PDB file of C-alpha atoms in Angstrom:
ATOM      1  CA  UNK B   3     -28.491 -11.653 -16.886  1.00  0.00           C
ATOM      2  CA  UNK B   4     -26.839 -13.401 -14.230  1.00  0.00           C
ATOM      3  CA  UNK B   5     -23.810 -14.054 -12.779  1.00  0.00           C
ATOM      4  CA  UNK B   6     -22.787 -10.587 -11.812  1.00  0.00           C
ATOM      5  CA  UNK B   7     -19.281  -9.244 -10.510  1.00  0.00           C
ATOM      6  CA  UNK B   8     -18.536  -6.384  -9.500  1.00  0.00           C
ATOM      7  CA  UNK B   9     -15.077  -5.169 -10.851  1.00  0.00           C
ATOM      8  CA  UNK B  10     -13.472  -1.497 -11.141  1.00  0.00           C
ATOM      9  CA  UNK B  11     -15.908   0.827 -13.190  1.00  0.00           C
ATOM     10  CA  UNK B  12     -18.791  -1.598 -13.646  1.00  0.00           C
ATOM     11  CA  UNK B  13     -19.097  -5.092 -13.505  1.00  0.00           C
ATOM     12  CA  UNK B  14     -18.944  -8.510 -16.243  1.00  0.00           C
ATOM     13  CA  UNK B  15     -22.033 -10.994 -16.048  1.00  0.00           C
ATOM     14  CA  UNK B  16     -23.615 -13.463 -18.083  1.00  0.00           C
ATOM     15  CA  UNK B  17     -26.687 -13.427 -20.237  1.00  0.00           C
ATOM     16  CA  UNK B  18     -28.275 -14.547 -23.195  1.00  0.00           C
ATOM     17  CA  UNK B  19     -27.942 -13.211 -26.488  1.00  0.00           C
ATOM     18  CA  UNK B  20     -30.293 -14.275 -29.099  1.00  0.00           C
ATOM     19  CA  UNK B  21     -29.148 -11.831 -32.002  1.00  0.00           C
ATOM     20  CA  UNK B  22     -25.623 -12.905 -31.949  1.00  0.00           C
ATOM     21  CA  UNK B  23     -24.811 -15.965 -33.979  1.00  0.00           C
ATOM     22  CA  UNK B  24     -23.581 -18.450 -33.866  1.00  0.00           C
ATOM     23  CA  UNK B  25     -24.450 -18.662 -30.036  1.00  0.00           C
ATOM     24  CA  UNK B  26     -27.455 -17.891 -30.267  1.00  0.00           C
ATOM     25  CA  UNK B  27     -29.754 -18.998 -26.790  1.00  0.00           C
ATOM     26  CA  UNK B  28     -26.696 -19.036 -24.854  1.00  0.00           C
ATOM     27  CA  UNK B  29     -24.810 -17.418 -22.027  1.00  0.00           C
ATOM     28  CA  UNK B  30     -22.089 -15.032 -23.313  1.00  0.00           C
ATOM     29  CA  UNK B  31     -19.866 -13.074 -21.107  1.00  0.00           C
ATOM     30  CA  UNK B  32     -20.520  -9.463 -21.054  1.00  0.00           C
ATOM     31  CA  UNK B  33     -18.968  -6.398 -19.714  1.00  0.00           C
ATOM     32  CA  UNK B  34     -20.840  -2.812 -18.055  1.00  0.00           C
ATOM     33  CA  UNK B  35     -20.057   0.366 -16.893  1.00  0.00           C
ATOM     34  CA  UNK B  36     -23.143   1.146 -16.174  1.00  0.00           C
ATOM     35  CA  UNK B  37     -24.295   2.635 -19.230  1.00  0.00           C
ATOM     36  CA  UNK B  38     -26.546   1.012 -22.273  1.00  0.00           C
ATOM     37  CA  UNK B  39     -23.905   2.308 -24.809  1.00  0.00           C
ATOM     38  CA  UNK B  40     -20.882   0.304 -22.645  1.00  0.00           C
ATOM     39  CA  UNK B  41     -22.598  -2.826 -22.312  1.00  0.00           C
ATOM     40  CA  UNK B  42     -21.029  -5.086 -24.897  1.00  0.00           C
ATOM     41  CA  UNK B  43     -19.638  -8.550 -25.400  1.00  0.00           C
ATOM     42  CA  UNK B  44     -16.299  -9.591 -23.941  1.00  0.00           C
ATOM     43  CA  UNK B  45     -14.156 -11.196 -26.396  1.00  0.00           C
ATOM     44  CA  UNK B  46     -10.886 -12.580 -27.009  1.00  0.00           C
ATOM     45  CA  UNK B  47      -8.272 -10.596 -28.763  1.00  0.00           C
ATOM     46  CA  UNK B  48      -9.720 -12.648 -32.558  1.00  0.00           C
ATOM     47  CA  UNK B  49     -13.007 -11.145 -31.753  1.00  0.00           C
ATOM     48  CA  UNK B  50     -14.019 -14.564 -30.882  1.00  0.00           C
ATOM     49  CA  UNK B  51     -17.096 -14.634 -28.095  1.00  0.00           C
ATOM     50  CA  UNK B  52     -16.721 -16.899 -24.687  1.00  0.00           C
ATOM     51  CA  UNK B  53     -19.667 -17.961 -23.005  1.00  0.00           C
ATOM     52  CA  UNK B  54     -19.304 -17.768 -19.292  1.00  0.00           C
ATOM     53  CA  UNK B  55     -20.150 -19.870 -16.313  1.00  0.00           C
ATOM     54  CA  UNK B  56     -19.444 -17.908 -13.557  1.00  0.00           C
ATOM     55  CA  UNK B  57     -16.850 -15.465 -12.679  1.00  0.00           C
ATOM     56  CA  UNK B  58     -15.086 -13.806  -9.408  1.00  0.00           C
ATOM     57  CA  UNK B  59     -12.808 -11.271  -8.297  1.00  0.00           C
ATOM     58  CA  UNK B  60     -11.026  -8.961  -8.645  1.00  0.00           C
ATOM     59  CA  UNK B  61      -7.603  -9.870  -7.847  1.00  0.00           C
ATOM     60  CA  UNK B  62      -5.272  -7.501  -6.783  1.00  0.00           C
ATOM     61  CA  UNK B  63      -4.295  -6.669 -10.350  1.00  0.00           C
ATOM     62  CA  UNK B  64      -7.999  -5.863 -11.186  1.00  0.00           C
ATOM     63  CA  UNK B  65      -8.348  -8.817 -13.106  1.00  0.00           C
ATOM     64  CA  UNK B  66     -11.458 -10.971 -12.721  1.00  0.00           C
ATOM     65  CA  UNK B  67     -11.441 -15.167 -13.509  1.00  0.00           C
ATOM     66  CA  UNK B  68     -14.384 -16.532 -15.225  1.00  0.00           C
ATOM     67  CA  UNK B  69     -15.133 -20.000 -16.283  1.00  0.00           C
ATOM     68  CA  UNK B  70     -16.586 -20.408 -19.884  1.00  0.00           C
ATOM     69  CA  UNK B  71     -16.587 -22.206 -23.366  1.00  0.00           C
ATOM     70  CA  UNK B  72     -14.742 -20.957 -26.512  1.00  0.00           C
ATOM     71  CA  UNK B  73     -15.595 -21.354 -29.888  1.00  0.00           C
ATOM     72  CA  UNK B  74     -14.629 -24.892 -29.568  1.00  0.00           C
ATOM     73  CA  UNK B  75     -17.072 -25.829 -26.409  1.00  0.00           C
ATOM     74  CA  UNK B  76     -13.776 -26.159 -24.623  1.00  0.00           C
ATOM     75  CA  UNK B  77     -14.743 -25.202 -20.815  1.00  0.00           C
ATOM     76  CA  UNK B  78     -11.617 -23.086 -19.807  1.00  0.00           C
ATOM     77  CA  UNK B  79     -10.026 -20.460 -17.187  1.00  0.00           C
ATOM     78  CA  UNK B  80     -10.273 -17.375 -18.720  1.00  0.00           C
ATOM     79  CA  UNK B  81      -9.252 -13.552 -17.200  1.00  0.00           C
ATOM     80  CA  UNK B  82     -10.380 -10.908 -18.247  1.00  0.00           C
ATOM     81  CA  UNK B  83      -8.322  -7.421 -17.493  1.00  0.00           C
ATOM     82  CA  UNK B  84     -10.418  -4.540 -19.410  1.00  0.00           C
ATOM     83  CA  UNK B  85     -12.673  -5.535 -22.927  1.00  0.00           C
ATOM     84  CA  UNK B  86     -11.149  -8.793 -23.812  1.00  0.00           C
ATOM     85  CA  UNK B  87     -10.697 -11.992 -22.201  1.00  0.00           C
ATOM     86  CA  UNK B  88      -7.927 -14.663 -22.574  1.00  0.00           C
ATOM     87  CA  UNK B  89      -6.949 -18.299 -21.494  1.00  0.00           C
ATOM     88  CA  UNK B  90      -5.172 -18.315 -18.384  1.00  0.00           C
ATOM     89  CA  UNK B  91      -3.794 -21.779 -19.194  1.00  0.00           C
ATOM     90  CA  UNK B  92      -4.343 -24.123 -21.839  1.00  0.00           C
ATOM     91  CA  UNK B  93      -5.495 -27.342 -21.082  1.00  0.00           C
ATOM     92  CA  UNK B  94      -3.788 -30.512 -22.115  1.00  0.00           C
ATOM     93  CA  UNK B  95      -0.001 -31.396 -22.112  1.00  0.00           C
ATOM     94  CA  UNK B  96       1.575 -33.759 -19.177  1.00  0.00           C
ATOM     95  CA  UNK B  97       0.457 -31.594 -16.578  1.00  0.00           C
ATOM     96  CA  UNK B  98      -2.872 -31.044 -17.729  1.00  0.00           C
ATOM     97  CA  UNK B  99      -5.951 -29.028 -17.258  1.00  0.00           C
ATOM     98  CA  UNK B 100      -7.760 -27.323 -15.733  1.00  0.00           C
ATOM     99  CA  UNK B 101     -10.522 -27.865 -17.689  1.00  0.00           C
ATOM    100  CA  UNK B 102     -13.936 -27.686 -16.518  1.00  0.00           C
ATOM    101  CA  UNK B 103     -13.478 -25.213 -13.812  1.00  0.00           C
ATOM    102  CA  UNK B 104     -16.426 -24.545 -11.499  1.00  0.00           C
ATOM    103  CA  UNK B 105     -17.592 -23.249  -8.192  1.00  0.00           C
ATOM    104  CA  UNK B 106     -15.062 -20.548  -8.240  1.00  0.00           C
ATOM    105  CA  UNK B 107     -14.617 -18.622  -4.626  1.00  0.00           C
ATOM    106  CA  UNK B 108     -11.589 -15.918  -4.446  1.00  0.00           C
ATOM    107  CA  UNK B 109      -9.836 -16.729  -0.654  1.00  0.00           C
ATOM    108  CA  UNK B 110      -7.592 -13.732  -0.551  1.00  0.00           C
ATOM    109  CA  UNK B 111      -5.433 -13.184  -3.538  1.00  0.00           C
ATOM    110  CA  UNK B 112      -6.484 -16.567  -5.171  1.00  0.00           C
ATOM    111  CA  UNK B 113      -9.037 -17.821  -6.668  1.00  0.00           C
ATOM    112  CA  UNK B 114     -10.163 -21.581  -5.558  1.00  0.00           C
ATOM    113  CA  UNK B 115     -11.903 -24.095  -8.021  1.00  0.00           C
ATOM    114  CA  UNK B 116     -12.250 -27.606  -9.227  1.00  0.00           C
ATOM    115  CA  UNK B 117     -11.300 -28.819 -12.060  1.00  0.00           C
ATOM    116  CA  UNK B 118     -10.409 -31.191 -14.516  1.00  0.00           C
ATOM    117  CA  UNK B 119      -6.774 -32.472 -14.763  1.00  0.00           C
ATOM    118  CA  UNK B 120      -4.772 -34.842 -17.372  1.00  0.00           C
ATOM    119  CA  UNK B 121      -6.436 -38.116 -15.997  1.00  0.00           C
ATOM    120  CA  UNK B 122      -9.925 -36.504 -16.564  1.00  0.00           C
ATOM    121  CA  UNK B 123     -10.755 -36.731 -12.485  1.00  0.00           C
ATOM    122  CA  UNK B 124     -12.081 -33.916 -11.147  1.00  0.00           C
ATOM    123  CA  UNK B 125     -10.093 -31.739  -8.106  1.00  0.00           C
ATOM    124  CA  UNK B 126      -9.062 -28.760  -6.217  1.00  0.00           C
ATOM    125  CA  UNK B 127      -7.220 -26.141  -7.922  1.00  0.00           C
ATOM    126  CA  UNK B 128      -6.411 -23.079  -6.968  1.00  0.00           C
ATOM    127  CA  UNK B 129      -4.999 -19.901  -9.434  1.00  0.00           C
ATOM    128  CA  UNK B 130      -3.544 -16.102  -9.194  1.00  0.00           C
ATOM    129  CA  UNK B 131      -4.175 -15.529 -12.529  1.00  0.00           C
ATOM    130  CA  UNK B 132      -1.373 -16.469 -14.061  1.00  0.00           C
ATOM    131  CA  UNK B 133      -0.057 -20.015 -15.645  1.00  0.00           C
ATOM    132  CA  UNK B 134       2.337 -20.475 -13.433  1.00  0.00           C
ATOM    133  CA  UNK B 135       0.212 -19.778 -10.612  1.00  0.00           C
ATOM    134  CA  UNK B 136      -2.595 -21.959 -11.440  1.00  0.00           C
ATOM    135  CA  UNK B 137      -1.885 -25.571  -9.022  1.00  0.00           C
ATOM    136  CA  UNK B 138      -3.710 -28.361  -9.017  1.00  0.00           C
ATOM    137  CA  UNK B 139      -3.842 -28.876  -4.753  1.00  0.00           C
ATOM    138  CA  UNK B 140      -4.700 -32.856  -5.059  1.00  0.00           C
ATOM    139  CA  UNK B 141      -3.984 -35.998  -6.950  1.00  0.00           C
ATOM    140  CA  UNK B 142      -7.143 -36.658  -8.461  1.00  0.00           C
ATOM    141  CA  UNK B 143      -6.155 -39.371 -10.288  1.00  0.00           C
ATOM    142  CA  UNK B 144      -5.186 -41.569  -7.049  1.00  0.00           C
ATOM    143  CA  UNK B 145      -8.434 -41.088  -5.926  1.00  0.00           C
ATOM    144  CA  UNK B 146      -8.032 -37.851  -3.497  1.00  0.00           C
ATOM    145  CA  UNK B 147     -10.030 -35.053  -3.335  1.00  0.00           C
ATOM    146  CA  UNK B 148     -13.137 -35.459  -5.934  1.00  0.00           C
ATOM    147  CA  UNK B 149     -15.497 -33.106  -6.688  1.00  0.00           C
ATOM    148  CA  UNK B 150     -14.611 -30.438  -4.478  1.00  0.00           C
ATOM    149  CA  UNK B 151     -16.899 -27.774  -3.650  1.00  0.00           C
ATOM    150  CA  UNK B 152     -17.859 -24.859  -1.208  1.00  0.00           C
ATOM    151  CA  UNK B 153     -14.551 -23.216  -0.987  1.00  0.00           C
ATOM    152  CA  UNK B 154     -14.803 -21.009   2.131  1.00  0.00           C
ATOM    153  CA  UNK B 155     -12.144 -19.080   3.699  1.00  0.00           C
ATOM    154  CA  UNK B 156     -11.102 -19.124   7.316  1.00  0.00           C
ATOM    155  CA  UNK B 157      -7.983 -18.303   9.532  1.00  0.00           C
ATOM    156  CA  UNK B 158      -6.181 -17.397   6.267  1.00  0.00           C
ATOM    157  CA  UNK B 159      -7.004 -20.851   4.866  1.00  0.00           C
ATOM    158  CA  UNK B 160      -9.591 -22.219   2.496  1.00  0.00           C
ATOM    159  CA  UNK B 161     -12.280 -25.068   3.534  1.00  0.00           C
ATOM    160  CA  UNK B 162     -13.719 -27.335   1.522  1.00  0.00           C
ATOM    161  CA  UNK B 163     -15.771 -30.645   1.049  1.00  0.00           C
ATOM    162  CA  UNK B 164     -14.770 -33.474  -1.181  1.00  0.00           C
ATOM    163  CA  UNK B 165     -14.449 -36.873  -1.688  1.00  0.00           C
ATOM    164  CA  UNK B 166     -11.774 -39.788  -0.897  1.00  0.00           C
ATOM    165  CA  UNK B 167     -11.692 -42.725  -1.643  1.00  0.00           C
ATOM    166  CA  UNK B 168     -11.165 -44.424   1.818  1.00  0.00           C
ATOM    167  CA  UNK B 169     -12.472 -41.864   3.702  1.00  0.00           C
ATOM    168  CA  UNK B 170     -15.786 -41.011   1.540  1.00  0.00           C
ATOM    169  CA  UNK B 171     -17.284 -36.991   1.072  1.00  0.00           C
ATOM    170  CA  UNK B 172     -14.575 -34.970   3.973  1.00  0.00           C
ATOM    171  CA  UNK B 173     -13.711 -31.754   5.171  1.00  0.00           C
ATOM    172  CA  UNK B 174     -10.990 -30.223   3.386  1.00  0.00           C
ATOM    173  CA  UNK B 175      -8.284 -27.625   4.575  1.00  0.00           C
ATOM    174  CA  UNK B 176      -5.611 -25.888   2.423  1.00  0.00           C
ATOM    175  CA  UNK B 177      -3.138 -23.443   2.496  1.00  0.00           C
ATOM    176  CA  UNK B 178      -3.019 -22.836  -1.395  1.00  0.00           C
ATOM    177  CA  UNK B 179      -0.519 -25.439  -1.448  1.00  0.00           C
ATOM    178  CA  UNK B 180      -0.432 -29.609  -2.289  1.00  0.00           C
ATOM    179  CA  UNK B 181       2.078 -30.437   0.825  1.00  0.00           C
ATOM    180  CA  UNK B 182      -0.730 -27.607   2.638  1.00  0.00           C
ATOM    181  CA  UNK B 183      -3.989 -29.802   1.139  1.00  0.00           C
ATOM    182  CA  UNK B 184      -5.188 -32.569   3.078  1.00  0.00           C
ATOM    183  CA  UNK B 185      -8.578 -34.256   4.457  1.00  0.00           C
ATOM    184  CA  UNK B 186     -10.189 -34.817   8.044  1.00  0.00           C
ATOM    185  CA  UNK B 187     -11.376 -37.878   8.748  1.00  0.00           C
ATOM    186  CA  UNK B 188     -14.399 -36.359  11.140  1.00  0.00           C
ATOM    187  CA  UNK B 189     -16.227 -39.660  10.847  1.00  0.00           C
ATOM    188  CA  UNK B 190     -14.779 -42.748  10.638  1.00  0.00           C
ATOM    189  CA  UNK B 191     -15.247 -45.273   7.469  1.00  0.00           C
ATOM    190  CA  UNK B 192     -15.820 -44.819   3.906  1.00  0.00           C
ATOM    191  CA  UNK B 193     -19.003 -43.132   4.174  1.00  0.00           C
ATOM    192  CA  UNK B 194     -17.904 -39.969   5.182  1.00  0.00           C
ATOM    193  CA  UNK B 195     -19.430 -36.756   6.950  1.00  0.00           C
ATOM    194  CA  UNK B 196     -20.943 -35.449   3.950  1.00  0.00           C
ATOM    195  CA  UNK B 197     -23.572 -37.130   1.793  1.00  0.00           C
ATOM    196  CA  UNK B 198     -22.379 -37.065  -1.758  1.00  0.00           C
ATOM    197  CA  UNK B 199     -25.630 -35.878  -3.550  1.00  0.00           C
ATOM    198  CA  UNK B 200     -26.086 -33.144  -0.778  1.00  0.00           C
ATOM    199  CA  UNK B 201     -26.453 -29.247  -0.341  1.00  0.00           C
ATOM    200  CA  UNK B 202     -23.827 -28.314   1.549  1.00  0.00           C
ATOM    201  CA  UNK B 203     -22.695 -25.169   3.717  1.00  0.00           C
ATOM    202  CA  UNK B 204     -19.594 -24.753   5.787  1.00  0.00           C
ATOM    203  CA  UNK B 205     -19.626 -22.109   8.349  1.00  0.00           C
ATOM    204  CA  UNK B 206     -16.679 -20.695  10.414  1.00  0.00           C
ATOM    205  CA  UNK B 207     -17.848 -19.958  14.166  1.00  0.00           C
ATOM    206  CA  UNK B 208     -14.983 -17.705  14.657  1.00  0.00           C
ATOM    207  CA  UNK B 209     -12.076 -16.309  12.285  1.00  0.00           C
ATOM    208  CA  UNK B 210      -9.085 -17.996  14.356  1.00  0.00           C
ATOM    209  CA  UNK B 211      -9.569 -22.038  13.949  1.00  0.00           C
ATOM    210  CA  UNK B 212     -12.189 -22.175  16.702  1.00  0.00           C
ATOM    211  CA  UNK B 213     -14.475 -24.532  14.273  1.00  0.00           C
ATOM    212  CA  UNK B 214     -17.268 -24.733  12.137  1.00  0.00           C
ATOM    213  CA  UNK B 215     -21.202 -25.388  11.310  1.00  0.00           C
ATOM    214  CA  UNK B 216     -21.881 -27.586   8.600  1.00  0.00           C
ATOM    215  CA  UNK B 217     -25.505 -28.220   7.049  1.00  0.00           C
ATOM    216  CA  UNK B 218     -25.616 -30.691   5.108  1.00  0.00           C
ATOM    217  CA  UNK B 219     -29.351 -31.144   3.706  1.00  0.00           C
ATOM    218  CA  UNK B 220     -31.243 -31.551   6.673  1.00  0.00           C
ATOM    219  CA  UNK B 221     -28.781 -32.078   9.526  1.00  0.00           C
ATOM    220  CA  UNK B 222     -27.106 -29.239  11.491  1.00  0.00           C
ATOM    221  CA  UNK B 223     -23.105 -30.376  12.374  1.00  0.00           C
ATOM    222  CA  UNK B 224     -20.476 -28.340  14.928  1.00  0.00           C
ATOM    223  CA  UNK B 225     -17.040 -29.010  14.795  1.00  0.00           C
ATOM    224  CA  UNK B 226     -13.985 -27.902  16.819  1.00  0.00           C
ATOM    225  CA  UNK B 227     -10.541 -29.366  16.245  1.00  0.00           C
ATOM    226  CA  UNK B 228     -10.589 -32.133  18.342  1.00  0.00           C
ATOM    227  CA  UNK B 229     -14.205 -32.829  18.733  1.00  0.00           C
TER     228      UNK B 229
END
């Protein structure tokens, strides 16, 4: 088991499930309260299983977002309210995505995440659960905001790292809106702060904009606004 998160009366995770066909060997979302007789499979409404990525929460409904594969191997959003799970929104049509959703981080009452849009290029999106709620924060497909990832809160905001095209691997700040989304450019040039094949970590210093600590592999960064 893996993956754990904590919801009301138990928690959902992921773990492998060898007697269950026809996933067997793979990670299939489960649900607990605590007991061996209330550990079971989550499952869409069909009965179908979903095997799950990663998940967070709760949101202030209770519900908990999880990323994971249907029947199809389609990577989707999924919630998950009680026993069952379901699609938060379908991928495809003009608007597109998300699919592949990853790194998941709730900031407040959304969740953050990249994804996959209609153009196929990965970028931050951010969701409340809901269809309508679930925003894709960047153009992608002109080349801003690639490969997002560690989506950390601060000052009522979300931070992030990602790539653009002029400006290479940046720091990111949003306000869980696209006019709200945009990049620093903390070090001048394409090559950017951030070395794409990296571990990363962003640290607040303080909760009110005072700046951050960044490791990225082996180097130690500060950053203040202005410096």
């Amino acid at each position: 088991p893996h993956a754990l998160t904590p919801r009301a009366g138990g928690l959902v995770f992921a773990a492998r499930s060898d007697p269950v066909p026809p996933r067997e060997g793979r990670n299939l979302a489960f649900r607990s309260d605590g007991t061996e007789a209330g550990t079971l499979p989550l499952t869409t409404s069909s009965g179908d299983l979903v095997e799950m990525e990663e998940a967070v929460g709760p949101l202030a409904d209770g519900a908990l977002l999880l990323s994971g594969r249907d029947e199809a191997w389609d990577n989707k959003l999924w919630r998950t309210d009680g026993d069952l799970v379901s699609v938060v929104r379908e991928p495809g049509g003009p608007d597109g995505g998300p699919e592949n959703p990853a790194k998941l981080a709730r900031v407040g009452e959304l969740v953050y995440f990249s994804a996959q849009g209609a153009g196929g290029g990965s970028g931050p999106w951010r969701s409340d659960g809901t269809a309508e709620g679930t925003v894709r924060l960047a153009d992608e497909d002109s080349g801003w905001g690639r490969y997002p990832s560690d989506f950390t809160p601060s000052s009522g905001r979300v931070w992030f790292d990602a790539e653009v095209e002029a400006l290479g691997r940046e720091l990111w700040e949003s306000d869980g809106t696209p006019n709200g989304t945009f990049a620093y450019d903390l070090t001048a040039g394409p090559e950017g702060t951030f070395s794409s094949q990296s571990s990363t970590e962003i640290v607040p210093l303080t909760p009110d904009r005072d700046g951050m600590i960044f490791r990225d592999d082996d180097d130690l960064l500060a950053w203040r606004p202005g410096e």
